[in-house]
Coordinates of C-alpha atoms and ligand atoms in Angstrom, one line a residue:
M1 CA 30.2 -17.5 28.4
K2 CA 29.2 -19.2 25.4
K3 CA 29.8 -17.5 22.4
R4 CA 26.7 -15.7 20.8
E5 CA 25.3 -17.5 17.5
N6 CA 25.9 -15.1 14.4
F7 CA 24.0 -15.3 11.2
G8 CA 26.8 -16.9 8.9
S9 CA 26.4 -15.2 6.0
K10 CA 25.3 -11.5 4.5
I11 CA 22.5 -13.0 2.2
G12 CA 21.4 -15.1 5.2
T13 CA 21.1 -12.1 7.4
I14 CA 18.9 -10.2 4.8
L15 CA 16.7 -13.0 4.3
V16 CA 16.2 -13.5 8.0
A17 CA 15.0 -9.6 8.4
A18 CA 13.0 -9.8 5.2
G19 CA 11.0 -12.9 6.5
S20 CA 10.1 -11.1 9.7
A21 CA 9.1 -7.9 7.7
V22 CA 7.0 -10.1 4.8
G23 CA 4.1 -11.0 5.9
L24 CA 0.2 -11.4 6.3
G25 CA 0.5 -7.4 6.3
N26 CA 1.9 -7.3 2.8
I27 CA -0.9 -9.6 1.2
W28 CA -4.0 -9.0 2.8
R29 CA -3.5 -5.1 3.9
F30 CA -1.4 -3.6 1.1
P31 CA -3.2 -4.5 -2.1
I32 CA -6.4 -3.3 -0.9
E33 CA -5.2 -0.1 0.9
T34 CA -3.6 0.9 -2.6
G35 CA -6.3 0.0 -4.4
Q36 CA -9.2 2.2 -2.2
N37 CA -6.7 5.1 -1.9
G38 CA -5.5 6.3 -5.1
G39 CA -3.5 3.5 -6.6
A40 CA -0.1 4.5 -7.4
A41 CA -0.2 7.8 -5.5
Y42 CA -0.9 5.9 -2.5
I43 CA 2.3 3.7 -3.3
F44 CA 4.0 6.8 -4.1
I45 CA 3.3 8.1 -0.3
Y46 CA 4.0 4.5 1.1
I47 CA 7.5 4.5 -0.3
L48 CA 8.0 8.0 1.1
C49 CA 6.9 6.4 4.8
I50 CA 9.1 3.8 4.3
I51 CA 12.1 6.0 3.5
F52 CA 11.7 8.4 6.3
L53 CA 9.9 6.5 8.7
G54 CA 10.4 2.9 8.2
Y55 CA 14.2 3.0 7.2
P56 CA 15.4 5.2 10.4
V57 CA 13.3 3.3 12.6
M58 CA 15.0 0.0 11.2
M59 CA 18.1 1.5 12.0
S60 CA 17.5 2.5 15.7
E61 CA 16.5 -1.3 16.2
F62 CA 19.7 -2.5 14.0
I63 CA 21.7 -0.1 16.0
I64 CA 21.0 -1.2 19.8
G65 CA 20.9 -5.0 18.8
R66 CA 24.0 -5.3 17.2
H67 CA 26.1 -3.1 19.6
A68 CA 24.5 -5.0 22.7
H69 CA 25.1 -8.3 21.2
A70 CA 21.9 -8.9 23.2
S71 CA 17.9 -9.7 22.5
T72 CA 15.7 -6.8 23.2
S73 CA 15.4 -6.7 26.9
T74 CA 19.0 -7.1 28.0
A75 CA 20.0 -5.0 25.3
F76 CA 18.5 -2.1 26.9
Q77 CA 20.1 -3.0 30.3
K78 CA 23.4 -3.3 28.9
L79 CA 23.3 -0.1 27.3
S80 CA 21.8 1.9 30.0
P81 CA 22.5 -0.3 33.1
G82 CA 20.2 0.4 36.1
T83 CA 17.7 2.5 34.1
Q84 CA 14.2 2.0 33.2
W85 CA 14.8 1.6 29.6
K86 CA 14.7 -2.5 30.1
W87 CA 10.7 -2.1 30.0
V88 CA 10.9 -1.0 26.3
G89 CA 12.6 -4.4 25.6
R90 CA 10.0 -6.1 28.0
L91 CA 7.1 -4.4 26.3
G92 CA 8.3 -5.7 23.4
V93 CA 8.7 -9.2 24.4
L94 CA 5.1 -8.9 25.5
T95 CA 3.7 -7.6 22.3
G96 CA 5.4 -10.2 20.5
F97 CA 3.6 -12.9 22.6
V98 CA 0.5 -11.4 21.9
I99 CA 0.9 -11.0 18.0
L100 CA 2.0 -14.6 18.0
G101 CA -1.1 -15.4 19.8
Y102 CA -3.3 -14.1 16.6
Y103 CA -0.9 -14.4 14.2
S104 CA -0.7 -18.4 14.6
V105 CA -4.5 -18.5 14.0
V106 CA -4.5 -17.3 10.6
S107 CA -1.4 -18.9 9.8
G108 CA -3.4 -22.1 10.7
W109 CA -6.0 -21.1 8.3
T110 CA -3.9 -20.9 5.4
L111 CA -2.9 -24.5 6.3
E112 CA -6.4 -25.5 6.2
Y113 CA -6.7 -24.1 2.8
I114 CA -3.6 -25.6 1.5
Y115 CA -5.2 -28.9 2.5
L116 CA -8.8 -27.8 1.0
T117 CA -6.9 -26.9 -2.4
I118 CA -4.8 -30.1 -2.4
S119 CA -8.1 -32.4 -1.6
N120 CA -9.7 -30.1 -4.8
Q121 CA -12.9 -29.1 -2.6
F122 CA -13.0 -25.9 -4.2
A123 CA -14.0 -27.9 -7.9
D124 CA -17.6 -28.1 -7.0
K125 CA -18.1 -24.7 -5.2
H126 CA -20.1 -22.0 -6.1
T127 CA -19.5 -18.1 -5.3
A128 CA -22.1 -18.1 -2.6
D129 CA -20.5 -21.2 -1.0
F130 CA -17.1 -19.6 -0.1
A131 CA -18.2 -17.5 3.0
P132 CA -20.3 -20.5 4.8
M133 CA -17.3 -22.8 4.1
F134 CA -14.9 -20.2 5.5
N135 CA -17.1 -19.8 8.6
D136 CA -17.4 -23.3 9.0
L137 CA -13.7 -23.7 9.5
V138 CA -13.4 -20.7 12.0
S139 CA -16.2 -21.6 14.1
N140 CA -15.1 -25.3 14.0
P141 CA -13.3 -25.3 17.7
W142 CA -11.5 -28.5 16.7
L143 CA -10.3 -27.9 13.2
S144 CA -9.3 -24.0 14.4
V145 CA -7.2 -25.1 17.1
M146 CA -5.5 -28.0 15.6
W147 CA -4.4 -25.8 12.6
T148 CA -3.3 -23.4 15.1
F149 CA -1.2 -26.0 16.9
V150 CA 0.1 -27.5 13.7
A151 CA 1.5 -23.8 13.0
F152 CA 3.1 -23.6 16.4
A153 CA 4.6 -27.0 15.8
I154 CA 6.4 -26.0 12.7
T155 CA 7.5 -23.0 14.1
Y156 CA 9.0 -24.8 17.4
Y157 CA 10.7 -27.4 15.2
I158 CA 12.7 -24.5 13.3
I159 CA 13.2 -22.3 16.6
V160 CA 14.5 -25.3 18.6
R161 CA 17.3 -25.8 15.8
G162 CA 19.1 -22.5 16.9
V163 CA 19.7 -19.3 15.0
T164 CA 21.9 -20.8 12.5
G165 CA 20.8 -24.0 11.8
G166 CA 17.3 -23.2 12.2
I167 CA 16.3 -19.6 11.4
E168 CA 18.8 -18.7 9.3
K169 CA 19.1 -22.4 7.3
F170 CA 15.2 -22.2 6.9
S171 CA 14.9 -18.5 5.8
K172 CA 17.7 -19.4 3.2
I173 CA 15.3 -21.8 1.9
L174 CA 11.8 -20.4 2.3
M175 CA 12.3 -16.9 1.0
P176 CA 13.7 -17.9 -2.3
V177 CA 10.6 -20.2 -2.6
L178 CA 8.5 -17.4 -1.6
F179 CA 10.0 -15.1 -4.3
L180 CA 9.9 -17.9 -6.9
L181 CA 6.3 -18.4 -6.1
I182 CA 5.0 -14.6 -6.1
T183 CA 6.8 -14.2 -9.6
L184 CA 5.3 -17.3 -10.9
L185 CA 1.8 -16.2 -9.7
V186 CA 2.3 -12.5 -10.9
V187 CA 3.0 -14.0 -14.5
L188 CA 0.0 -16.1 -14.7
T189 CA -2.3 -13.3 -13.3
T190 CA -0.9 -10.6 -15.7
N191 CA -1.8 -12.8 -18.5
L192 CA -5.1 -13.4 -18.0
P193 CA -7.8 -11.7 -20.1
N194 CA -8.4 -8.0 -19.2
A195 CA -5.6 -8.1 -16.5
D196 CA -4.3 -4.6 -18.1
K197 CA -7.6 -3.4 -16.3
G198 CA -6.4 -4.6 -12.9
V199 CA -2.7 -3.2 -13.9
D200 CA -4.0 -0.1 -14.7
F201 CA -6.2 0.3 -11.6
L202 CA -3.3 -0.2 -9.7
L203 CA -1.0 2.0 -11.2
N204 CA -3.2 4.9 -12.0
P205 CA -2.1 7.8 -9.8
D206 CA -5.1 9.4 -8.1
F207 CA -3.9 12.2 -6.0
S208 CA -7.3 13.4 -4.9
K209 CA -7.7 10.2 -2.8
I210 CA -4.6 11.3 -0.5
N211 CA -5.5 13.2 2.7
G212 CA -4.1 13.3 6.1
K213 CA -6.1 10.1 6.9
V214 CA -4.4 8.1 4.1
V215 CA -1.0 9.6 4.8
L216 CA -1.2 8.4 8.4
S217 CA -2.9 4.6 7.6
A218 CA 0.3 4.5 5.0
L219 CA 2.5 5.3 8.2
G220 CA 0.8 3.0 10.1
Q221 CA 1.0 -0.1 7.6
A222 CA 4.4 0.8 6.5
F223 CA 5.6 0.4 10.4
Y224 CA 3.8 -2.8 10.7
S225 CA 5.0 -4.1 7.3
L226 CA 8.5 -3.7 8.5
S227 CA 8.1 -5.5 11.6
L228 CA 9.0 -2.4 13.9
G229 CA 8.2 -1.3 17.1
M230 CA 8.7 -4.6 19.4
G231 CA 12.4 -5.4 19.5
A232 CA 12.2 -8.2 16.7
L233 CA 14.7 -6.2 14.6
I234 CA 16.9 -5.5 17.9
T235 CA 16.7 -9.6 18.6
Y236 CA 17.6 -10.5 15.0
A237 CA 20.4 -7.4 14.9
S238 CA 21.9 -9.4 18.1
Y239 CA 22.8 -11.8 16.0
F240 CA 24.5 -9.9 13.3
N241 CA 28.3 -10.1 13.2
S242 CA 30.6 -6.9 13.3
T243 CA 31.2 -6.8 9.4
S244 CA 27.4 -7.0 8.2
R245 CA 26.4 -3.6 7.1
L246 CA 23.5 -2.2 8.9
R247 CA 22.5 0.5 6.2
K248 CA 23.0 -2.0 3.4
T249 CA 20.9 -4.6 5.1
A250 CA 18.1 -2.0 6.3
I251 CA 18.1 -1.0 2.6
N252 CA 17.4 -4.5 1.2
V253 CA 14.9 -5.5 3.6
C254 CA 12.5 -2.5 2.8
I255 CA 12.9 -3.3 -1.0
I256 CA 12.1 -6.7 -0.8
D257 CA 9.3 -6.0 1.5
T258 CA 7.8 -3.6 -0.6
L259 CA 8.5 -5.5 -3.6
V260 CA 6.4 -8.0 -2.0
A261 CA 3.5 -6.2 -1.4
L262 CA 3.5 -4.8 -4.7
M263 CA 3.2 -8.1 -6.3
A264 CA 0.6 -9.1 -4.2
G265 CA -1.1 -6.3 -5.8
F266 CA -0.4 -7.4 -9.0
I267 CA -1.7 -11.0 -8.2
I268 CA -5.1 -9.8 -6.6
F269 CA -6.3 -6.8 -9.0
P270 CA -5.7 -8.4 -12.4
A271 CA -7.4 -11.6 -11.2
M272 CA -10.4 -9.4 -9.8
F273 CA -10.7 -7.6 -12.8
S274 CA -10.6 -10.3 -15.3
I275 CA -13.7 -11.8 -14.0
G276 CA -15.2 -8.3 -13.5
H277 CA -15.2 -8.3 -9.5
V278 CA -15.9 -5.3 -7.8
L279 CA -14.3 -4.8 -4.3
S280 CA -16.2 -4.0 -1.9
P281 CA -14.7 -2.0 1.2
D282 CA -15.5 -4.7 3.7
E283 CA -13.1 -7.2 1.7
I284 CA -9.6 -6.9 3.4
G285 CA -8.1 -8.9 5.6
P286 CA -9.7 -12.5 6.5
S287 CA -12.5 -12.1 4.0
L288 CA -10.5 -11.1 1.1
I289 CA -8.2 -13.9 1.3
F290 CA -10.3 -16.9 2.4
I291 CA -13.6 -15.8 1.2
T292 CA -13.1 -13.8 -1.9
L293 CA -9.8 -14.8 -3.4
P294 CA -10.5 -18.6 -4.1
D295 CA -13.5 -17.8 -5.8
V296 CA -12.0 -15.1 -7.9
F297 CA -8.7 -17.6 -9.0
K298 CA -11.4 -20.3 -9.3
Q299 CA -13.1 -18.4 -12.0
S300 CA -10.2 -16.6 -13.4
F301 CA -8.9 -19.8 -14.4
S302 CA -12.1 -21.7 -15.5
A303 CA -11.0 -22.4 -18.9
V304 CA -7.9 -24.5 -17.3
P305 CA -9.2 -25.7 -14.3
I306 CA -5.8 -27.5 -13.2
L307 CA -4.0 -24.0 -14.0
G308 CA -6.7 -22.9 -11.3
Y309 CA -5.6 -25.6 -9.1
I310 CA -2.3 -25.0 -9.1
F311 CA -2.8 -21.3 -8.8
S312 CA -4.8 -21.5 -5.4
L313 CA -2.0 -24.0 -4.3
F314 CA 1.2 -21.9 -4.9
F315 CA -0.8 -19.0 -3.3
Y316 CA -1.6 -20.4 0.1
I317 CA 1.8 -21.9 0.3
L318 CA 2.9 -18.4 -0.5
L319 CA 0.8 -16.9 2.2
F320 CA 1.7 -19.7 4.9
I321 CA 5.5 -19.1 3.9
A322 CA 5.2 -15.7 4.7
A323 CA 3.0 -15.9 7.8
L324 CA 5.7 -18.7 8.9
T325 CA 8.8 -16.5 8.9
S326 CA 7.3 -13.9 10.5
M327 CA 5.9 -16.4 13.3
I328 CA 9.7 -17.4 13.6
S329 CA 10.4 -13.9 14.2
L330 CA 7.9 -13.3 16.8
H331 CA 8.4 -16.4 18.5
E332 CA 12.5 -15.7 18.9
V333 CA 11.8 -12.6 20.4
A334 CA 10.3 -14.2 23.5
T335 CA 13.1 -17.4 23.2
A336 CA 16.0 -15.0 23.4
Y337 CA 14.3 -13.2 26.5
C338 CA 14.1 -16.5 28.2
V339 CA 17.5 -17.2 26.9
D340 CA 19.5 -14.0 27.8
E341 CA 17.5 -12.8 30.7
R342 CA 16.2 -15.8 32.7
H343 CA 19.3 -17.9 31.5
I344 CA 16.9 -20.5 30.3
D345 CA 18.2 -23.4 27.8
R346 CA 17.4 -22.6 24.5
K347 CA 15.6 -25.9 23.9
K348 CA 13.6 -25.7 26.9
A349 CA 12.8 -21.7 26.5
A350 CA 11.2 -22.2 23.2
L351 CA 9.2 -25.3 24.4
Y352 CA 7.8 -22.7 27.5
V353 CA 7.4 -20.1 24.8
T354 CA 5.5 -22.1 22.2
L355 CA 3.2 -24.0 25.0
S356 CA 2.3 -20.7 26.8
C357 CA 1.7 -19.0 23.6
A358 CA -0.5 -21.9 22.3
I359 CA -2.8 -21.4 25.1
L360 CA -3.3 -17.8 23.6
G361 CA -3.5 -19.0 20.2
A362 CA -6.2 -21.4 21.3
L363 CA -8.1 -18.7 23.0
S364 CA -8.0 -16.6 19.6
A365 CA -8.9 -19.8 17.6
L366 CA -11.8 -20.2 19.5
S367 CA -13.5 -16.6 19.4
F368 CA -14.6 -17.5 16.2
G369 CA -16.8 -20.0 17.9
P370 CA -17.3 -21.0 21.4
L371 CA -15.8 -18.1 22.5
K372 CA -17.4 -15.9 20.1
D373 CA -19.7 -13.9 22.8
F374 CA -16.9 -13.9 25.5
T375 CA -15.6 -10.3 24.8
I376 CA -13.4 -8.1 27.0
F377 CA -14.1 -4.2 26.1
G378 CA -16.2 -5.5 23.4
R379 CA -13.9 -7.6 21.8
T380 CA -13.0 -11.1 21.2
F381 CA -9.6 -12.3 22.4
F382 CA -8.6 -12.2 18.8
D383 CA -9.7 -8.8 18.1
L384 CA -8.5 -7.7 21.7
F385 CA -5.0 -9.3 20.8
D386 CA -4.8 -7.7 17.5
F387 CA -6.0 -4.1 18.5
T388 CA -3.8 -3.9 21.5
A389 CA -0.7 -5.0 19.9
S390 CA -1.1 -3.6 16.7
N391 CA -2.8 -0.2 17.8
I392 CA -1.5 0.3 20.9
F393 CA 2.0 -1.7 21.9
L394 CA 3.7 -1.8 18.6
P395 CA 3.5 2.6 18.0
L396 CA 4.3 2.8 21.8
G397 CA 7.5 0.7 21.6
G398 CA 8.6 2.2 18.4
L399 CA 8.0 5.7 19.8
L400 CA 10.1 4.9 22.9
T401 CA 12.6 3.0 20.8
T402 CA 13.4 6.1 18.4
I403 CA 13.5 8.4 21.6
Y404 CA 16.1 6.1 23.1
V405 CA 18.1 5.6 20.0
G406 CA 17.8 9.6 19.0
W407 CA 18.3 11.3 22.5
F408 CA 19.7 8.8 25.4
I409 CA 22.0 6.6 23.7
N410 CA 25.7 7.3 23.7
Q411 CA 25.8 9.2 20.3
N412 CA 29.2 7.9 19.6
V413 CA 28.0 4.3 19.3
L414 CA 25.1 5.8 16.8
H415 CA 27.6 6.9 14.9
D416 CA 29.9 3.9 15.0
Q417 CA 27.2 1.5 14.2
V418 CA 25.5 3.5 11.0
R419 CA 29.0 4.3 9.6
G420 CA 30.0 0.6 10.2
I421 CA 33.6 -1.1 9.0
D422 CA 33.1 0.5 5.7
R423 CA 33.0 4.1 7.3
S424 CA 30.4 5.4 5.2
K425 CA 30.0 9.2 4.6
Q426 CA 29.4 11.5 7.6
M427 CA 26.2 12.9 5.9
S428 CA 24.3 9.7 5.6
V429 CA 24.8 9.3 9.4
K430 CA 23.7 13.0 10.1
I431 CA 20.4 12.6 8.2
I432 CA 19.7 9.1 9.6
R433 CA 20.2 10.8 13.0
F434 CA 18.0 13.5 12.3
L435 CA 15.2 11.3 11.1
I436 CA 15.6 9.1 14.2
R437 CA 15.3 12.0 16.7
Y438 CA 12.8 14.3 14.9
F439 CA 10.6 13.0 12.4
A440 CA 10.3 9.4 13.4
P441 CA 8.8 10.1 17.2
I442 CA 6.4 12.6 15.5
A443 CA 5.5 10.7 12.7
I444 CA 4.7 7.7 15.2
I445 CA 2.9 10.1 17.7
G446 CA 0.4 10.8 14.4
I447 CA -0.3 7.0 13.7
F448 CA -1.2 7.1 17.4
L449 CA -3.5 9.5 17.2
Y450 CA -5.0 8.7 13.9
Q451 CA -5.6 5.0 15.3
F452 CA -7.4 6.4 18.3
G453 CA -9.4 8.6 15.7
I454 CA -8.1 12.0 17.7
I455 CA -7.1 13.1 14.3
Ligands
LIG501 N1 5.5 -7.7 9.4 C1 4.6 -8.9 9.7 C2 3.6 -8.5 8.5 O1 3.8 -7.7 7.5 C3 3.7 -8.3 10.7 C4 4.4 -7.9 12.1 C5 4.3 -7.1 12.7 C6 5.3 -8.6 12.7 N2 5.4 -6.8 13.8 C7 6.1 -8.0 13.8 C8 6.4 -9.9 12.2 C9 7.2 -8.4 14.6 C10 7.4 -10.6 13.1 C11 7.7 -9.8 14.0 O2 2.6 -9.5 8.4

């Protein structure tokens, strides 16, 4: 048998997993959730969610992947042969496929906005022009499908180069660029006039806004933001080598992901406050990123337009890098499944995944134009993919994964994997095991019920 490829370095391991976690969710959801739900009070709750839910679930995925040395569905088969657990893995493969189907469309839009910025097309626009400009893009079938395909082509280019020569190598270049860009942007916005009001808004804790709903939505956000629940991290952990420390890696990924989300808040709010823009509740997701922000950035730097130009360019490149490294991880789940379980050659597997998923991408892209009125259960393709994957499949996958690791896996495996080669303290193993067995499943059931409006 061919030896399984491994990530070559500790830093590479962390950057690859962080690349999966840091994505659009950090930039277009977290800051606004924070702004609307009590600022620092929300941040405090969110960090608790990361520690008590995100971290143990991430450890569960790492334990399965590294112990089995196989991507998600095959890992379940190796660890529990002859059982139905493999279906948890297969559900994950399907989930990744569906998420990639709509995520690629948004990645495509960020490419279009990089292009619009470079060709200086925001220069003569006024506030009222930004919404029609975005609507023109998304409703134009050729343009949006083309950019979706470009995003896929770039992902394919990296995936086909393999685990070390593709995924690890590019993450080691892209993630530092992302950190550099986001730091630069934070420095620029926090120096704008009135920026301190934006910082205050974000950091001023308002605990009166915290209720059960806010806690559950923070739990859901932590879960999505860390890429949990679909075996993405099982797949990546199957490439960890036996000396990499799971707990250290997980802690680093949680910290990086949270920092990037916070920094996105320090970009968005100071810029908004500097021009006195008042946030409306519907400015979340695409409309925030593609309609509000280009205008806000333009106005904030109106005194020095060249700064506005650079700022906007860096911002959309940052978004694209965040989206791209997440696309790579989504793509790898399906690719590794084809390689490990279907024994397809990696190059072919990558091509099949790209081509078949690009069809979902095209359907999602067209659901803002020609397929706008084509709905299933009242949702367009884009919304349907987003809803089923994020609200049903991810929590379901996460719930089953924690139940598996907490109750069904050989508990010596859990012990050995958590303790690692440096034989960490028994106490921390006990705490992690408790969180995986009891806290995580209950919290995920809570997220579920909340998302369906039951509680
Ligand atoms: N974490 C990504 C973000 O914040 C989104 C995501 C969810 C994801 N599940 C994933 C990315 C699985 C890669 C793999 O945008």
